[in-house]
PDB file of N, CA and C in Angstrom:
ATOM      1  N   UNK A   1      29.673  29.910  52.787  1.00 81.00           N
ATOM      2  CA  UNK A   1      28.356  30.258  53.294  1.00 81.00           C
ATOM      3  C   UNK A   1      28.414  31.694  53.810  1.00 81.00           C
ATOM      4  N   UNK A   2      27.325  32.407  53.566  1.00 81.00           N
ATOM      5  CA  UNK A   2      27.229  33.820  53.975  1.00 81.00           C
ATOM      6  C   UNK A   2      26.797  33.850  55.462  1.00 81.00           C
ATOM      7  N   UNK A   3      27.523  34.634  56.219  1.00 91.00           N
ATOM      8  CA  UNK A   3      27.131  34.758  57.640  1.00 91.00           C
ATOM      9  C   UNK A   3      26.067  35.821  57.846  1.00 91.00           C
ATOM     10  N   UNK A   4      25.534  35.915  59.038  1.00 90.00           N
ATOM     11  CA  UNK A   4      24.417  36.826  59.336  1.00 90.00           C
ATOM     12  C   UNK A   4      24.791  38.280  59.093  1.00 90.00           C
ATOM     13  N   UNK A   5      26.021  38.666  59.486  1.00 93.00           N
ATOM     14  CA  UNK A   5      26.456  40.052  59.285  1.00 93.00           C
ATOM     15  C   UNK A   5      26.478  40.413  57.812  1.00 93.00           C
ATOM     16  N   UNK A   6      26.953  39.509  56.980  1.00 92.00           N
ATOM     17  CA  UNK A   6      27.011  39.737  55.555  1.00 92.00           C
ATOM     18  C   UNK A   6      25.611  39.822  54.932  1.00 92.00           C
ATOM     19  N   UNK A   7      24.678  39.017  55.430  1.00 89.00           N
ATOM     20  CA  UNK A   7      23.316  39.061  54.940  1.00 89.00           C
ATOM     21  C   UNK A   7      22.664  40.404  55.285  1.00 89.00           C
ATOM     22  N   UNK A   8      22.909  40.893  56.480  1.00 91.00           N
ATOM     23  CA  UNK A   8      22.377  42.202  56.879  1.00 91.00           C
ATOM     24  C   UNK A   8      22.908  43.278  55.969  1.00 91.00           C
ATOM     25  N   UNK A   9      24.214  43.247  55.705  1.00 92.00           N
ATOM     26  CA  UNK A   9      24.811  44.251  54.782  1.00 92.00           C
ATOM     27  C   UNK A   9      24.276  44.148  53.385  1.00 92.00           C
ATOM     28  N   UNK A  10      24.139  42.936  52.897  1.00 91.00           N
ATOM     29  CA  UNK A  10      23.592  42.705  51.545  1.00 91.00           C
ATOM     30  C   UNK A  10      22.172  43.270  51.434  1.00 91.00           C
ATOM     31  N   UNK A  11      21.329  42.975  52.402  1.00 91.00           N
ATOM     32  CA  UNK A  11      19.969  43.510  52.404  1.00 91.00           C
ATOM     33  C   UNK A  11      19.992  45.030  52.430  1.00 91.00           C
ATOM     34  N   UNK A  12      20.896  45.621  53.215  1.00 93.00           N
ATOM     35  CA  UNK A  12      21.010  47.082  53.316  1.00 93.00           C
ATOM     36  C   UNK A  12      21.356  47.645  51.929  1.00 93.00           C
ATOM     37  N   UNK A  13      22.373  47.058  51.260  1.00 92.00           N
ATOM     38  CA  UNK A  13      22.786  47.561  49.969  1.00 92.00           C
ATOM     39  C   UNK A  13      21.674  47.411  48.930  1.00 92.00           C
ATOM     40  N   UNK A  14      20.936  46.314  48.975  1.00 91.00           N
ATOM     41  CA  UNK A  14      19.842  46.110  48.016  1.00 91.00           C
ATOM     42  C   UNK A  14      18.777  47.155  48.280  1.00 91.00           C
ATOM     43  N   UNK A  15      18.422  47.392  49.531  1.00 91.00           N
ATOM     44  CA  UNK A  15      17.412  48.400  49.852  1.00 91.00           C
ATOM     45  C   UNK A  15      17.830  49.776  49.391  1.00 91.00           C
ATOM     46  N   UNK A  16      19.105  50.099  49.595  1.00 91.00           N
ATOM     47  CA  UNK A  16      19.579  51.423  49.161  1.00 91.00           C
ATOM     48  C   UNK A  16      19.577  51.516  47.629  1.00 91.00           C
ATOM     49  N   UNK A  17      19.921  50.443  46.969  1.00 88.00           N
ATOM     50  CA  UNK A  17      19.851  50.432  45.497  1.00 88.00           C
ATOM     51  C   UNK A  17      18.493  50.620  44.973  1.00 88.00           C
ATOM     52  N   UNK A  18      17.503  49.998  45.622  1.00 86.00           N
ATOM     53  CA  UNK A  18      16.099  50.153  45.227  1.00 86.00           C
ATOM     54  C   UNK A  18      15.672  51.634  45.380  1.00 86.00           C
ATOM     55  N   UNK A  19      16.051  52.240  46.500  1.00 87.00           N
ATOM     56  CA  UNK A  19      15.715  53.657  46.704  1.00 87.00           C
ATOM     57  C   UNK A  19      16.282  54.532  45.622  1.00 87.00           C
ATOM     58  N   UNK A  20      17.517  54.238  45.188  1.00 86.00           N
ATOM     59  CA  UNK A  20      18.137  55.008  44.121  1.00 86.00           C
ATOM     60  C   UNK A  20      17.465  54.814  42.780  1.00 86.00           C
ATOM     61  N   UNK A  21      16.847  53.667  42.594  1.00 82.00           N
ATOM     62  CA  UNK A  21      16.198  53.330  41.318  1.00 82.00           C
ATOM     63  C   UNK A  21      14.876  54.049  41.126  1.00 82.00           C
ATOM     64  N   UNK A  22      14.170  54.321  42.191  1.00 81.00           N
ATOM     65  CA  UNK A  22      12.846  54.916  42.089  1.00 81.00           C
ATOM     66  C   UNK A  22      12.798  56.154  41.166  1.00 81.00           C
ATOM     67  N   UNK A  23      13.744  57.121  41.330  1.00 84.00           N
ATOM     68  CA  UNK A  23      13.661  58.266  40.414  1.00 84.00           C
ATOM     69  C   UNK A  23      13.974  57.904  38.943  1.00 84.00           C
ATOM     70  N   UNK A  24      14.770  56.823  38.752  1.00 79.00           N
ATOM     71  CA  UNK A  24      15.133  56.412  37.410  1.00 79.00           C
ATOM     72  C   UNK A  24      13.971  55.706  36.687  1.00 79.00           C
ATOM     73  N   UNK A  25      13.319  54.811  37.416  1.00 79.00           N
ATOM     74  CA  UNK A  25      12.289  53.997  36.783  1.00 79.00           C
ATOM     75  C   UNK A  25      10.937  54.709  36.705  1.00 79.00           C
ATOM     76  N   UNK A  26      10.784  55.734  37.491  1.00 84.00           N
ATOM     77  CA  UNK A  26       9.501  56.478  37.479  1.00 84.00           C
ATOM     78  C   UNK A  26       8.550  56.035  38.517  1.00 84.00           C
ATOM     79  N   UNK A  27       7.628  56.944  38.816  1.00 84.00           N
ATOM     80  CA  UNK A  27       6.690  56.725  39.910  1.00 84.00           C
ATOM     81  C   UNK A  27       5.770  55.502  39.661  1.00 84.00           C
ATOM     82  N   UNK A  28       5.321  55.338  38.430  1.00 87.00           N
ATOM     83  CA  UNK A  28       4.423  54.239  38.105  1.00 87.00           C
ATOM     84  C   UNK A  28       5.066  52.866  38.401  1.00 87.00           C
ATOM     85  N   UNK A  29       6.294  52.703  37.935  1.00 83.00           N
ATOM     86  CA  UNK A  29       6.968  51.403  38.178  1.00 83.00           C
ATOM     87  C   UNK A  29       7.324  51.238  39.643  1.00 83.00           C
ATOM     88  N   UNK A  30       7.722  52.318  40.289  1.00 83.00           N
ATOM     89  CA  UNK A  30       8.059  52.284  41.726  1.00 83.00           C
ATOM     90  C   UNK A  30       6.805  51.857  42.502  1.00 83.00           C
ATOM     91  N   UNK A  31       5.657  52.451  42.184  1.00 85.00           N
ATOM     92  CA  UNK A  31       4.434  52.064  42.857  1.00 85.00           C
ATOM     93  C   UNK A  31       4.037  50.610  42.632  1.00 85.00           C
ATOM     94  N   UNK A  32       4.281  50.129  41.387  1.00 87.00           N
ATOM     95  CA  UNK A  32       3.989  48.737  41.072  1.00 87.00           C
ATOM     96  C   UNK A  32       4.888  47.795  41.898  1.00 87.00           C
ATOM     97  N   UNK A  33       6.133  48.153  42.012  1.00 84.00           N
ATOM     98  CA  UNK A  33       7.096  47.330  42.822  1.00 84.00           C
ATOM     99  C   UNK A  33       6.657  47.371  44.288  1.00 84.00           C
ATOM    100  N   UNK A  34       6.314  48.530  44.777  1.00 85.00           N
ATOM    101  CA  UNK A  34       5.851  48.628  46.177  1.00 85.00           C
ATOM    102  C   UNK A  34       4.625  47.736  46.429  1.00 85.00           C
ATOM    103  N   UNK A  35       3.704  47.757  45.472  1.00 89.00           N
ATOM    104  CA  UNK A  35       2.478  46.977  45.566  1.00 89.00           C
ATOM    105  C   UNK A  35       2.814  45.492  45.623  1.00 89.00           C
ATOM    106  N   UNK A  36       3.725  45.027  44.710  1.00 86.00           N
ATOM    107  CA  UNK A  36       4.128  43.625  44.701  1.00 86.00           C
ATOM    108  C   UNK A  36       4.806  43.260  46.018  1.00 86.00           C
ATOM    109  N   UNK A  37       5.681  44.116  46.488  1.00 87.00           N
ATOM    110  CA  UNK A  37       6.415  43.815  47.709  1.00 87.00           C
ATOM    111  C   UNK A  37       5.507  43.672  48.919  1.00 87.00           C
ATOM    112  N   UNK A  38       4.412  44.443  48.917  1.00 89.00           N
ATOM    113  CA  UNK A  38       3.504  44.386  50.026  1.00 89.00           C
ATOM    114  C   UNK A  38       2.688  43.109  50.096  1.00 89.00           C
ATOM    115  N   UNK A  39       2.728  42.291  49.059  1.00 92.00           N
ATOM    116  CA  UNK A  39       1.941  41.070  49.012  1.00 92.00           C
ATOM    117  C   UNK A  39       2.750  39.797  49.382  1.00 92.00           C
ATOM    118  N   UNK A  40       4.067  39.955  49.578  1.00 92.00           N
ATOM    119  CA  UNK A  40       4.893  38.766  49.788  1.00 92.00           C
ATOM    120  C   UNK A  40       5.684  38.905  51.083  1.00 92.00           C
ATOM    121  N   UNK A  41       6.272  37.789  51.502  1.00 92.00           N
ATOM    122  CA  UNK A  41       7.064  37.794  52.752  1.00 92.00           C
ATOM    123  C   UNK A  41       8.444  38.419  52.487  1.00 92.00           C
ATOM    124  N   UNK A  42       9.227  38.541  53.545  1.00 90.00           N
ATOM    125  CA  UNK A  42      10.516  39.232  53.450  1.00 90.00           C
ATOM    126  C   UNK A  42      11.501  38.572  52.512  1.00 90.00           C
ATOM    127  N   UNK A  43      11.514  37.247  52.468  1.00 90.00           N
ATOM    128  CA  UNK A  43      12.424  36.543  51.592  1.00 90.00           C
ATOM    129  C   UNK A  43      12.062  36.782  50.130  1.00 90.00           C
ATOM    130  N   UNK A  44      10.760  36.747  49.791  1.00 92.00           N
ATOM    131  CA  UNK A  44      10.310  37.038  48.426  1.00 92.00           C
ATOM    132  C   UNK A  44      10.546  38.491  48.065  1.00 92.00           C
ATOM    133  N   UNK A  45      10.393  39.396  49.035  1.00 90.00           N
ATOM    134  CA  UNK A  45      10.690  40.791  48.781  1.00 90.00           C
ATOM    135  C   UNK A  45      12.158  40.973  48.347  1.00 90.00           C
ATOM    136  N   UNK A  46      13.043  40.293  49.060  1.00 91.00           N
ATOM    137  CA  UNK A  46      14.440  40.378  48.739  1.00 91.00           C
ATOM    138  C   UNK A  46      14.691  39.887  47.278  1.00 91.00           C
ATOM    139  N   UNK A  47      14.045  38.799  46.903  1.00 91.00           N
ATOM    140  CA  UNK A  47      14.201  38.263  45.566  1.00 91.00           C
ATOM    141  C   UNK A  47      13.716  39.267  44.508  1.00 91.00           C
ATOM    142  N   UNK A  48      12.522  39.848  44.748  1.00 89.00           N
ATOM    143  CA  UNK A  48      11.966  40.852  43.810  1.00 89.00           C
ATOM    144  C   UNK A  48      12.906  42.050  43.695  1.00 89.00           C
ATOM    145  N   UNK A  49      13.442  42.527  44.842  1.00 89.00           N
ATOM    146  CA  UNK A  49      14.320  43.690  44.831  1.00 89.00           C
ATOM    147  C   UNK A  49      15.589  43.389  44.027  1.00 89.00           C
ATOM    148  N   UNK A  50      16.154  42.205  44.268  1.00 91.00           N
ATOM    149  CA  UNK A  50      17.396  41.815  43.552  1.00 91.00           C
ATOM    150  C   UNK A  50      17.117  41.736  42.051  1.00 91.00           C
ATOM    151  N   UNK A  51      15.961  41.201  41.671  1.00 90.00           N
ATOM    152  CA  UNK A  51      15.618  41.063  40.268  1.00 90.00           C
ATOM    153  C   UNK A  51      15.417  42.451  39.642  1.00 90.00           C
ATOM    154  N   UNK A  52      14.777  43.348  40.381  1.00 86.00           N
ATOM    155  CA  UNK A  52      14.574  44.706  39.891  1.00 86.00           C
ATOM    156  C   UNK A  52      15.901  45.426  39.685  1.00 86.00           C
ATOM    157  N   UNK A  53      16.811  45.263  40.660  1.00 88.00           N
ATOM    158  CA  UNK A  53      18.108  45.891  40.553  1.00 88.00           C
ATOM    159  C   UNK A  53      18.883  45.346  39.364  1.00 88.00           C
ATOM    160  N   UNK A  54      18.866  44.061  39.210  1.00 91.00           N
ATOM    161  CA  UNK A  54      19.551  43.416  38.118  1.00 91.00           C
ATOM    162  C   UNK A  54      19.055  43.866  36.764  1.00 91.00           C
ATOM    163  N   UNK A  55      17.728  43.912  36.617  1.00 88.00           N
ATOM    164  CA  UNK A  55      17.118  44.371  35.334  1.00 88.00           C
ATOM    165  C   UNK A  55      17.473  45.817  35.039  1.00 88.00           C
ATOM    166  N   UNK A  56      17.461  46.632  36.045  1.00 84.00           N
ATOM    167  CA  UNK A  56      17.713  48.080  35.812  1.00 84.00           C
ATOM    168  C   UNK A  56      19.197  48.254  35.473  1.00 84.00           C
ATOM    169  N   UNK A  57      20.076  47.539  36.177  1.00 86.00           N
ATOM    170  CA  UNK A  57      21.502  47.682  35.905  1.00 86.00           C
ATOM    171  C   UNK A  57      21.806  47.180  34.493  1.00 86.00           C
ATOM    172  N   UNK A  58      21.186  46.115  34.052  1.00 89.00           N
ATOM    173  CA  UNK A  58      21.379  45.613  32.712  1.00 89.00           C
ATOM    174  C   UNK A  58      20.920  46.630  31.669  1.00 89.00           C
ATOM    175  N   UNK A  59      19.783  47.228  31.912  1.00 85.00           N
ATOM    176  CA  UNK A  59      19.250  48.229  30.998  1.00 85.00           C
ATOM    177  C   UNK A  59      20.184  49.457  30.968  1.00 85.00           C
ATOM    178  N   UNK A  60      20.647  49.910  32.120  1.00 83.00           N
ATOM    179  CA  UNK A  60      21.533  51.091  32.162  1.00 83.00           C
ATOM    180  C   UNK A  60      22.876  50.784  31.467  1.00 83.00           C
ATOM    181  N   UNK A  61      23.335  49.527  31.592  1.00 87.00           N
ATOM    182  CA  UNK A  61      24.601  49.159  30.976  1.00 87.00           C
ATOM    183  C   UNK A  61      24.530  49.195  29.445  1.00 87.00           C
ATOM    184  N   UNK A  62      23.328  49.033  28.932  1.00 90.00           N
ATOM    185  CA  UNK A  62      23.135  49.018  27.448  1.00 90.00           C
ATOM    186  C   UNK A  62      23.064  50.445  26.884  1.00 90.00           C
ATOM    187  N   UNK A  63      22.819  51.432  27.751  1.00 85.00           N
ATOM    188  CA  UNK A  63      22.764  52.786  27.300  1.00 85.00           C
ATOM    189  C   UNK A  63      24.114  53.293  26.863  1.00 85.00           C
ATOM    190  N   UNK A  64      24.152  54.070  25.826  1.00 76.00           N
ATOM    191  CA  UNK A  64      25.427  54.633  25.382  1.00 76.00           C
ATOM    192  C   UNK A  64      25.486  56.071  25.877  1.00 76.00           C
ATOM    193  N   UNK A  65      26.036  56.219  27.051  1.00 70.00           N
ATOM    194  CA  UNK A  65      26.160  57.567  27.651  1.00 70.00           C
ATOM    195  C   UNK A  65      27.621  57.948  27.842  1.00 70.00           C
TER     196      UNK A  65
END
């Protein structure tokens, strides 16, 4: 089971990851994510952020750089 300290760190890392994604995904997608996050509670926000990070990381992993 994850303790409270670990949850706080995980949320911090997810938030930092989202901030790093904004320049990569572009203003339009960043604004859309912000809009969606404003409509849901904190737990749902966390789920959306994790999903966005996962999708972006998957897309970046497919790039041949």
